[in-house]
GROMACS .gro file of C-alpha atoms in nm:
model
  427
    1UNK     CA    1   7.720   0.980  -1.459
    2UNK     CA    2   7.749   1.203  -1.159
    3UNK     CA    3   8.008   1.371  -0.956
    4UNK     CA    4   8.107   1.316  -0.587
    5UNK     CA    5   8.255   1.588  -0.412
    6UNK     CA    6   8.506   1.495  -0.123
    7UNK     CA    7   8.555   1.791   0.134
    8UNK     CA    8   8.839   1.815   0.369
    9UNK     CA    9   8.700   1.648   0.690
   10UNK     CA   10   8.692   1.784   1.016
   11UNK     CA   11   8.955   1.566   1.188
   12UNK     CA   12   8.867   1.671   1.542
   13UNK     CA   13   9.055   1.847   1.819
   14UNK     CA   14   8.916   2.211   1.722
   15UNK     CA   15   9.146   2.208   1.396
   16UNK     CA   16   9.008   2.457   1.124
   17UNK     CA   17   9.291   2.401   0.865
   18UNK     CA   18   9.520   2.137   0.752
   19UNK     CA   19   9.836   2.112   0.513
   20UNK     CA   20   9.791   1.896   0.209
   21UNK     CA   21  10.104   1.695   0.208
   22UNK     CA   22  10.084   1.421  -0.053
   23UNK     CA   23   9.840   1.315  -0.338
   24UNK     CA   24   9.831   0.930  -0.405
   25UNK     CA   25   9.596   0.989  -0.701
   26UNK     CA   26   9.583   1.185  -1.006
   27UNK     CA   27   9.340   1.325  -1.257
   28UNK     CA   28   9.230   1.035  -1.463
   29UNK     CA   29   9.282   0.768  -1.225
   30UNK     CA   30   9.029   0.484  -1.104
   31UNK     CA   31   8.980   0.466  -0.775
   32UNK     CA   32   8.812   0.220  -0.540
   33UNK     CA   33   8.616   0.264  -0.199
   34UNK     CA   34   8.855   0.299   0.094
   35UNK     CA   35   9.160   0.359  -0.122
   36UNK     CA   36   9.391   0.657   0.022
   37UNK     CA   37   9.356   0.968  -0.190
   38UNK     CA   38   9.579   1.198   0.002
   39UNK     CA   39   9.782   1.244   0.335
   40UNK     CA   40   9.728   1.578   0.536
   41UNK     CA   41   9.927   1.705   0.804
   42UNK     CA   42   9.766   1.832   1.132
   43UNK     CA   43   9.973   2.001   1.410
   44UNK     CA   44  10.001   1.641   1.552
   45UNK     CA   45  10.025   1.364   1.297
   46UNK     CA   46   9.968   1.263   0.930
   47UNK     CA   47   9.602   1.162   0.838
   48UNK     CA   48   9.506   0.961   0.558
   49UNK     CA   49   9.176   1.057   0.338
   50UNK     CA   50   9.040   0.746   0.207
   51UNK     CA   51   8.791   0.740  -0.078
   52UNK     CA   52   8.410   0.672  -0.008
   53UNK     CA   53   8.317   0.581  -0.359
   54UNK     CA   54   8.422   0.412  -0.655
   55UNK     CA   55   8.515   0.651  -0.962
   56UNK     CA   56   8.742   0.839  -1.173
   57UNK     CA   57   8.937   1.132  -1.057
   58UNK     CA   58   8.815   1.422  -1.256
   59UNK     CA   59   8.982   1.742  -1.023
   60UNK     CA   60   9.214   1.802  -0.751
   61UNK     CA   61   9.179   2.059  -0.478
   62UNK     CA   62   9.500   2.175  -0.407
   63UNK     CA   63   9.863   2.131  -0.419
   64UNK     CA   64  10.081   1.957  -0.173
   65UNK     CA   65  10.217   2.210   0.075
   66UNK     CA   66   9.898   2.421   0.051
   67UNK     CA   67   9.664   2.482   0.361
   68UNK     CA   68   9.338   2.382   0.315
   69UNK     CA   69   9.039   2.511   0.546
   70UNK     CA   70   8.815   2.213   0.679
   71UNK     CA   71   8.504   2.186   0.469
   72UNK     CA   72   8.707   2.294   0.159
   73UNK     CA   73   8.667   2.091  -0.168
   74UNK     CA   74   8.966   1.836  -0.174
   75UNK     CA   75   8.883   1.615  -0.486
   76UNK     CA   76   8.591   1.548  -0.760
   77UNK     CA   77   8.534   1.189  -0.858
   78UNK     CA   78   8.312   1.075  -1.146
   79UNK     CA   79   8.092   0.802  -1.021
   80UNK     CA   80   7.804   0.590  -1.160
   81UNK     CA   81   7.451   0.754  -1.055
   82UNK     CA   82   7.370   1.093  -0.935
   83UNK     CA   83   7.675   1.163  -0.708
   84UNK     CA   84   7.647   1.427  -0.447
   85UNK     CA   85   7.709   1.759  -0.646
   86UNK     CA   86   7.388   1.930  -0.700
   87UNK     CA   87   7.295   2.057  -1.048
   88UNK     CA   88   7.269   2.405  -0.898
   89UNK     CA   89   7.619   2.395  -0.764
   90UNK     CA   90   7.866   2.653  -0.865
   91UNK     CA   91   8.093   2.622  -1.119
   92UNK     CA   92   8.405   2.379  -1.048
   93UNK     CA   93   8.706   2.578  -0.875
   94UNK     CA   94   8.924   2.259  -0.892
   95UNK     CA   95   9.189   2.166  -1.139
   96UNK     CA   96   8.988   2.016  -1.426
   97UNK     CA   97   9.084   1.687  -1.614
   98UNK     CA   98   9.288   1.733  -1.895
   99UNK     CA   99   9.127   1.753  -2.242
  100UNK     CA  100   9.277   1.423  -2.345
  101UNK     CA  101   9.135   1.246  -2.062
  102UNK     CA  102   8.757   1.321  -2.172
  103UNK     CA  103   8.718   1.035  -2.396
  104UNK     CA  104   8.837   0.804  -2.108
  105UNK     CA  105   8.585   0.469  -2.129
  106UNK     CA  106   8.310   0.429  -1.856
  107UNK     CA  107   8.388   0.350  -1.505
  108UNK     CA  108   8.434   0.001  -1.407
  109UNK     CA  109   8.559  -0.046  -1.036
  110UNK     CA  110   8.664  -0.413  -1.137
  111UNK     CA  111   8.927  -0.245  -1.378
  112UNK     CA  112   9.141  -0.111  -1.090
  113UNK     CA  113   9.276  -0.459  -1.031
  114UNK     CA  114   9.358  -0.496  -1.377
  115UNK     CA  115   9.524  -0.163  -1.365
  116UNK     CA  116   9.793  -0.282  -1.119
  117UNK     CA  117   9.914  -0.554  -1.385
  118UNK     CA  118  10.182  -0.447  -1.625
  119UNK     CA  119  10.090  -0.455  -1.998
  120UNK     CA  120  10.379  -0.664  -2.157
  121UNK     CA  121  10.226  -0.612  -2.516
  122UNK     CA  122  10.267  -0.217  -2.518
  123UNK     CA  123  10.580  -0.050  -2.620
  124UNK     CA  124  10.685   0.176  -2.339
  125UNK     CA  125  10.746   0.534  -2.433
  126UNK     CA  126  11.074   0.644  -2.421
  127UNK     CA  127  11.195   0.811  -2.057
  128UNK     CA  128  11.340   1.150  -2.063
  129UNK     CA  129  11.707   1.190  -1.944
  130UNK     CA  130  11.718   1.166  -1.567
  131UNK     CA  131  11.970   1.404  -1.392
  132UNK     CA  132  12.133   1.270  -1.071
  133UNK     CA  133  11.999   1.409  -0.743
  134UNK     CA  134  12.186   1.620  -0.514
  135UNK     CA  135  12.096   1.489  -0.184
  136UNK     CA  136  12.321   1.519   0.156
  137UNK     CA  137  12.515   1.233   0.246
  138UNK     CA  138  12.280   1.181   0.543
  139UNK     CA  139  11.963   1.244   0.382
  140UNK     CA  140  11.758   0.901   0.367
  141UNK     CA  141  11.540   0.914   0.051
  142UNK     CA  142  11.190   0.749   0.048
  143UNK     CA  143  11.191   0.384  -0.094
  144UNK     CA  144  11.016   0.055  -0.026
  145UNK     CA  145  11.264  -0.241   0.130
  146UNK     CA  146  11.243  -0.411  -0.214
  147UNK     CA  147  11.354  -0.093  -0.387
  148UNK     CA  148  11.643  -0.039  -0.123
  149UNK     CA  149  11.777  -0.411  -0.174
  150UNK     CA  150  11.778  -0.400  -0.548
  151UNK     CA  151  11.976  -0.080  -0.545
  152UNK     CA  152  12.195  -0.218  -0.281
  153UNK     CA  153  12.256  -0.531  -0.516
  154UNK     CA  154  12.331  -0.317  -0.815
  155UNK     CA  155  12.558  -0.101  -0.635
  156UNK     CA  156  12.327   0.231  -0.685
  157UNK     CA  157  12.335   0.505  -0.418
  158UNK     CA  158  11.973   0.591  -0.360
  159UNK     CA  159  12.051   0.952  -0.294
  160UNK     CA  160  12.138   1.011  -0.632
  161UNK     CA  161  11.830   0.865  -0.779
  162UNK     CA  162  11.526   1.099  -0.864
  163UNK     CA  163  11.214   0.969  -0.729
  164UNK     CA  164  10.884   1.002  -0.926
  165UNK     CA  165  10.658   0.851  -0.670
  166UNK     CA  166  10.448   1.019  -0.386
  167UNK     CA  167  10.640   1.250  -0.195
  168UNK     CA  168  10.951   1.176  -0.405
  169UNK     CA  169  10.940   0.825  -0.362
  170UNK     CA  170  11.194   0.618  -0.550
  171UNK     CA  171  11.019   0.333  -0.750
  172UNK     CA  172  11.168   0.061  -0.952
  173UNK     CA  173  11.114   0.254  -1.281
  174UNK     CA  174  11.313   0.520  -1.125
  175UNK     CA  175  11.608   0.273  -1.116
  176UNK     CA  176  11.560   0.150  -1.425
  177UNK     CA  177  11.585   0.509  -1.570
  178UNK     CA  178  11.860   0.548  -1.352
  179UNK     CA  179  12.043   0.248  -1.492
  180UNK     CA  180  11.956   0.334  -1.855
  181UNK     CA  181  12.143   0.664  -1.832
  182UNK     CA  182  12.463   0.475  -1.740
  183UNK     CA  183  12.495   0.665  -1.410
  184UNK     CA  184  12.650   0.396  -1.216
  185UNK     CA  185  12.761   0.441  -0.860
  186UNK     CA  186  13.142   0.467  -0.968
  187UNK     CA  187  13.059   0.775  -1.192
  188UNK     CA  188  12.944   0.978  -0.878
  189UNK     CA  189  13.194   0.864  -0.634
  190UNK     CA  190  13.540   0.920  -0.828
  191UNK     CA  191  13.663   1.166  -1.072
  192UNK     CA  192  13.725   1.548  -1.040
  193UNK     CA  193  13.454   1.660  -1.286
  194UNK     CA  194  13.262   1.963  -1.178
  195UNK     CA  195  12.891   1.951  -1.100
  196UNK     CA  196  12.633   2.185  -1.153
  197UNK     CA  197  12.318   2.018  -1.076
  198UNK     CA  198  12.097   2.137  -0.809
  199UNK     CA  199  11.741   2.048  -0.676
  200UNK     CA  200  11.476   2.261  -0.509
  201UNK     CA  201  11.303   2.068  -0.232
  202UNK     CA  202  10.976   2.222  -0.100
  203UNK     CA  203  10.947   2.251   0.272
  204UNK     CA  204  10.605   2.079   0.321
  205UNK     CA  205  10.438   1.824   0.508
  206UNK     CA  206  10.588   1.690   0.816
  207UNK     CA  207  10.940   1.878   0.757
  208UNK     CA  208  10.745   2.192   0.754
  209UNK     CA  209  10.583   2.107   1.084
  210UNK     CA  210  10.930   1.999   1.214
  211UNK     CA  211  11.085   2.341   1.108
  212UNK     CA  212  10.812   2.542   1.247
  213UNK     CA  213  10.826   2.350   1.608
  214UNK     CA  214  11.186   2.368   1.623
  215UNK     CA  215  11.175   2.737   1.537
  216UNK     CA  216  10.919   2.797   1.786
  217UNK     CA  217  11.090   2.629   2.070
  218UNK     CA  218  11.420   2.799   2.003
  219UNK     CA  219  11.226   3.144   1.995
  220UNK     CA  220  11.007   3.110   2.270
  221UNK     CA  221  11.194   2.878   2.533
  222UNK     CA  222  11.525   3.027   2.724
  223UNK     CA  223  11.730   2.706   2.631
  224UNK     CA  224  12.018   2.601   2.851
  225UNK     CA  225  12.210   2.276   2.827
  226UNK     CA  226  12.368   2.045   3.081
  227UNK     CA  227  12.625   1.773   3.016
  228UNK     CA  228  12.746   1.486   3.232
  229UNK     CA  229  12.911   1.154   3.190
  230UNK     CA  230  12.786   0.840   3.316
  231UNK     CA  231  12.972   0.516   3.367
  232UNK     CA  232  12.740   0.244   3.246
  233UNK     CA  233  12.942  -0.053   3.256
  234UNK     CA  234  12.730  -0.216   3.525
  235UNK     CA  235  12.418  -0.122   3.349
  236UNK     CA  236  12.525  -0.297   3.013
  237UNK     CA  237  12.641  -0.572   3.214
  238UNK     CA  238  12.317  -0.625   3.366
  239UNK     CA  239  12.132  -0.559   3.020
  240UNK     CA  240  12.340  -0.842   2.861
  241UNK     CA  241  12.257  -1.098   3.155
  242UNK     CA  242  11.880  -1.000   3.102
  243UNK     CA  243  11.866  -1.057   2.746
  244UNK     CA  244  12.075  -1.378   2.764
  245UNK     CA  245  11.828  -1.517   3.011
  246UNK     CA  246  11.484  -1.380   2.900
  247UNK     CA  247  11.561  -1.217   2.545
  248UNK     CA  248  11.432  -1.539   2.388
  249UNK     CA  249  11.090  -1.540   2.546
  250UNK     CA  250  11.052  -1.197   2.644
  251UNK     CA  251  11.230  -1.001   2.383
  252UNK     CA  252  11.568  -0.810   2.368
  253UNK     CA  253  11.636  -0.511   2.574
  254UNK     CA  254  11.781  -0.196   2.436
  255UNK     CA  255  11.937   0.102   2.678
  256UNK     CA  256  11.608   0.293   2.600
  257UNK     CA  257  11.383   0.087   2.879
  258UNK     CA  258  11.633   0.133   3.148
  259UNK     CA  259  11.676   0.515   3.048
  260UNK     CA  260  11.279   0.550   3.092
  261UNK     CA  261  11.287   0.368   3.405
  262UNK     CA  262  11.568   0.631   3.544
  263UNK     CA  263  11.360   0.926   3.437
  264UNK     CA  264  11.039   0.785   3.605
  265UNK     CA  265  11.245   0.734   3.927
  266UNK     CA  266  11.434   1.062   3.914
  267UNK     CA  267  11.119   1.282   3.878
  268UNK     CA  268  10.942   1.156   4.196
  269UNK     CA  269  11.204   1.393   4.344
  270UNK     CA  270  11.195   1.655   4.091
  271UNK     CA  271  10.820   1.705   4.000
  272UNK     CA  272  10.943   2.041   3.846
  273UNK     CA  273  11.097   1.851   3.553
  274UNK     CA  274  10.820   1.653   3.449
  275UNK     CA  275  10.598   1.945   3.373
  276UNK     CA  276  10.460   2.148   3.085
  277UNK     CA  277  10.456   2.527   3.055
  278UNK     CA  278  10.155   2.711   2.920
  279UNK     CA  279  10.324   3.037   2.851
  280UNK     CA  280  10.009   3.215   2.730
  281UNK     CA  281   9.829   3.128   3.048
  282UNK     CA  282  10.139   3.165   3.263
  283UNK     CA  283  10.079   2.813   3.406
  284UNK     CA  284  10.317   2.559   3.489
  285UNK     CA  285  10.149   2.189   3.511
  286UNK     CA  286  10.341   1.942   3.717
  287UNK     CA  287  10.249   1.579   3.629
  288UNK     CA  288  10.202   1.279   3.846
  289UNK     CA  289  10.199   1.077   3.539
  290UNK     CA  290  10.537   1.027   3.320
  291UNK     CA  291  10.443   1.038   2.975
  292UNK     CA  292  10.792   1.002   2.791
  293UNK     CA  293  10.823   1.120   2.448
  294UNK     CA  294  11.083   0.899   2.241
  295UNK     CA  295  11.197   1.109   1.960
  296UNK     CA  296  11.208   0.877   1.660
  297UNK     CA  297  11.385   0.931   1.331
  298UNK     CA  298  11.193   0.827   1.014
  299UNK     CA  299  11.214   0.847   0.628
  300UNK     CA  300  10.999   1.159   0.641
  301UNK     CA  301  11.172   1.328   0.957
  302UNK     CA  302  11.194   1.346   1.317
  303UNK     CA  303  10.868   1.229   1.515
  304UNK     CA  304  10.817   1.199   1.908
  305UNK     CA  305  10.556   0.904   1.959
  306UNK     CA  306  10.465   0.892   2.335
  307UNK     CA  307  10.513   0.600   2.605
  308UNK     CA  308  10.202   0.686   2.820
  309UNK     CA  309  10.236   0.619   3.196
  310UNK     CA  310  10.571   0.496   3.192
  311UNK     CA  311  10.580   0.500   3.562
  312UNK     CA  312  10.337   0.200   3.555
  313UNK     CA  313  10.552  -0.010   3.300
  314UNK     CA  314  10.836  -0.255   3.365
  315UNK     CA  315  11.148  -0.304   3.146
  316UNK     CA  316  10.989  -0.524   2.902
  317UNK     CA  317  10.664  -0.332   2.881
  318UNK     CA  318  10.844  -0.037   2.817
  319UNK     CA  319  11.047  -0.213   2.538
  320UNK     CA  320  10.749  -0.354   2.388
  321UNK     CA  321  10.566  -0.016   2.376
  322UNK     CA  322  10.888   0.188   2.258
  323UNK     CA  323  10.896  -0.082   1.957
  324UNK     CA  324  10.526  -0.064   1.884
  325UNK     CA  325  10.546   0.298   1.870
  326UNK     CA  326  10.866   0.351   1.661
  327UNK     CA  327  10.714   0.118   1.410
  328UNK     CA  328  10.379   0.290   1.395
  329UNK     CA  329  10.565   0.632   1.390
  330UNK     CA  330  10.797   0.543   1.107
  331UNK     CA  331  10.512   0.360   0.908
  332UNK     CA  332  10.285   0.660   0.934
  333UNK     CA  333  10.018   0.456   1.135
  334UNK     CA  334  10.037   0.624   1.474
  335UNK     CA  335   9.740   0.782   1.595
  336UNK     CA  336   9.721   1.150   1.703
  337UNK     CA  337   9.686   1.034   2.069
  338UNK     CA  338  10.031   0.848   2.040
  339UNK     CA  339  10.218   1.143   1.928
  340UNK     CA  340  10.083   1.392   2.185
  341UNK     CA  341  10.075   1.449   2.550
  342UNK     CA  342  10.431   1.380   2.640
  343UNK     CA  343  10.549   1.534   2.955
  344UNK     CA  344  10.956   1.486   2.907
  345UNK     CA  345  11.112   1.362   2.609
  346UNK     CA  346  11.392   1.134   2.554
  347UNK     CA  347  11.627   1.162   2.255
  348UNK     CA  348  11.888   0.931   2.128
  349UNK     CA  349  12.080   0.884   1.795
  350UNK     CA  350  12.240   0.534   1.905
  351UNK     CA  351  12.587   0.483   1.782
  352UNK     CA  352  12.577   0.802   1.592
  353UNK     CA  353  12.489   0.971   1.915
  354UNK     CA  354  12.859   1.169   1.915
  355UNK     CA  355  13.004   1.306   2.242
  356UNK     CA  356  12.788   1.604   2.318
  357UNK     CA  357  12.477   1.748   2.177
  358UNK     CA  358  12.233   2.043   2.256
  359UNK     CA  359  11.868   1.871   2.208
  360UNK     CA  360  11.596   2.151   2.143
  361UNK     CA  361  11.282   2.113   2.382
  362UNK     CA  362  10.966   1.965   2.277
  363UNK     CA  363  10.738   2.240   2.367
  364UNK     CA  364  10.544   2.290   2.592
  365UNK     CA  365  10.765   2.044   2.783
  366UNK     CA  366  11.050   2.208   3.026
  367UNK     CA  367  11.324   1.911   2.974
  368UNK     CA  368  11.458   1.704   2.707
  369UNK     CA  369  11.704   1.439   2.812
  370UNK     CA  370  11.974   1.348   2.526
  371UNK     CA  371  12.163   1.022   2.519
  372UNK     CA  372  12.517   1.010   2.360
  373UNK     CA  373  12.682   0.699   2.219
  374UNK     CA  374  12.866   0.452   2.472
  375UNK     CA  375  13.250   0.435   2.419
  376UNK     CA  376  13.513   0.249   2.627
  377UNK     CA  377  13.785   0.468   2.768
  378UNK     CA  378  14.021   0.460   3.024
  379UNK     CA  379  13.891   0.595   3.366
  380UNK     CA  380  14.079   0.636   3.721
  381UNK     CA  381  13.916   0.478   3.995
  382UNK     CA  382  14.053   0.438   4.337
  383UNK     CA  383  14.388   0.544   4.188
  384UNK     CA  384  14.365   0.255   3.923
  385UNK     CA  385  14.336   0.312   3.533
  386UNK     CA  386  14.055   0.084   3.434
  387UNK     CA  387  13.887   0.047   3.115
  388UNK     CA  388  13.503   0.138   3.148
  389UNK     CA  389  13.193   0.199   2.925
  390UNK     CA  390  13.129   0.575   2.940
  391UNK     CA  391  12.821   0.757   2.796
  392UNK     CA  392  12.732   1.145   2.818
  393UNK     CA  393  12.393   1.275   2.883
  394UNK     CA  394  12.333   1.605   2.697
  395UNK     CA  395  12.008   1.750   2.832
  396UNK     CA  396  11.839   2.070   2.773
  397UNK     CA  397  11.612   2.262   2.978
  398UNK     CA  398  11.362   2.578   2.954
  399UNK     CA  399  11.550   2.822   3.216
  400UNK     CA  400  11.233   3.016   3.244
  401UNK     CA  401  11.075   2.746   3.466
  402UNK     CA  402  11.366   2.516   3.550
  403UNK     CA  403  11.667   2.655   3.762
  404UNK     CA  404  12.027   2.553   3.688
  405UNK     CA  405  12.063   2.404   4.033
  406UNK     CA  406  11.733   2.192   3.984
  407UNK     CA  407  11.837   2.071   3.647
  408UNK     CA  408  12.197   1.967   3.751
  409UNK     CA  409  12.048   1.779   4.059
  410UNK     CA  410  11.818   1.594   3.834
  411UNK     CA  411  12.073   1.481   3.591
  412UNK     CA  412  12.287   1.363   3.886
  413UNK     CA  413  12.008   1.156   4.030
  414UNK     CA  414  11.959   0.978   3.677
  415UNK     CA  415  12.327   0.954   3.673
  416UNK     CA  416  12.336   0.760   4.016
  417UNK     CA  417  12.051   0.532   3.885
  418UNK     CA  418  12.221   0.438   3.593
  419UNK     CA  419  12.559   0.391   3.751
  420UNK     CA  420  12.385   0.172   4.022
  421UNK     CA  421  12.129  -0.020   3.822
  422UNK     CA  422  11.964  -0.221   4.132
  423UNK     CA  423  11.858   0.139   4.264
  424UNK     CA  424  11.643   0.151   3.950
  425UNK     CA  425  11.395  -0.114   4.097
  426UNK     CA  426  11.426  -0.057   4.470
  427UNK     CA  427  11.122   0.072   4.612
   0.00000   0.00000   0.00000
């Protein structure tokens, strides 16, 4: 038997260190080639670290949240044969396998398949008491669709369940434990009993990157926001008509492709908006290409995949790309290239968009356009009160490089395009 050492790989782009986000294995686990061992977080994306060998995990090189240098030891795996650890190597610095694991049977890669099958003959060990989790009402816990459906059918609020999987993911076993403790949904939604439970959640991985970027953006840029209301009655009528005629063959259109098109057309007259500011070099770069970042909420937090060259895409091409990128980002499959390089960002909370918001800039961009929800309300038009579909645009700009007048005129241009949607397509 030998030891195979896996070091933190060079992910590229001049990155010297990354954050260890999640372990998918533990000491004593059998692993197979190409099995994902861990996720690491760069400044731009989450990256999977796969195993190049079959074997048994004997040591881990860090804890989730730890920043590790490229080239440092990530994990050690016991393998058949010599491995890649030389006899003269220094003593292990990683977390050693537990003593009770030392008598584990010889490695058999085929046994990994058997490992996934439950042993129906074994008597399960009693599970410890599970205290309810105090998540906020809008916090979306990690769980698979099957777990979510089972919880829904059983009347369980997932935010009250303690997850034992990677990154706190809720598993079927966690639902079993919750039910065994008799903590039904009604027990936590009624009554006046005092609660004293609390939960400490480490800020690591994507959540740490989000926190750092938001702090940097608010500290570095001179934010100012501008809000304008838009009558989207005609735009919604056009969208419905297009979906009725071509939705079945081309896919349904949401509001986002129209908004992307409006940004593309508007920045032609306001190139100072479609720009990035390097405040270290004191250089503003105005871009001809319009790479639109689409703020996307996933289970792990906020991500911004990028619709590249939106200026060259029609409505359905934009809609298809927005959908593809959102799915890739939420599933953790988006590449670094798909998560970087935006020149202007569009953010929307859909039906939860509220009336007004103050979005934070996605540095080094100088503008972000926020979309609030559509509501029907009375509007006076030519002396008559009529019901119209209204929506606010809440946008923020970097006042260091964008003047207030330019920002206002830009949003008014976007408003005019959306209120007269035919002008979106007139060249």
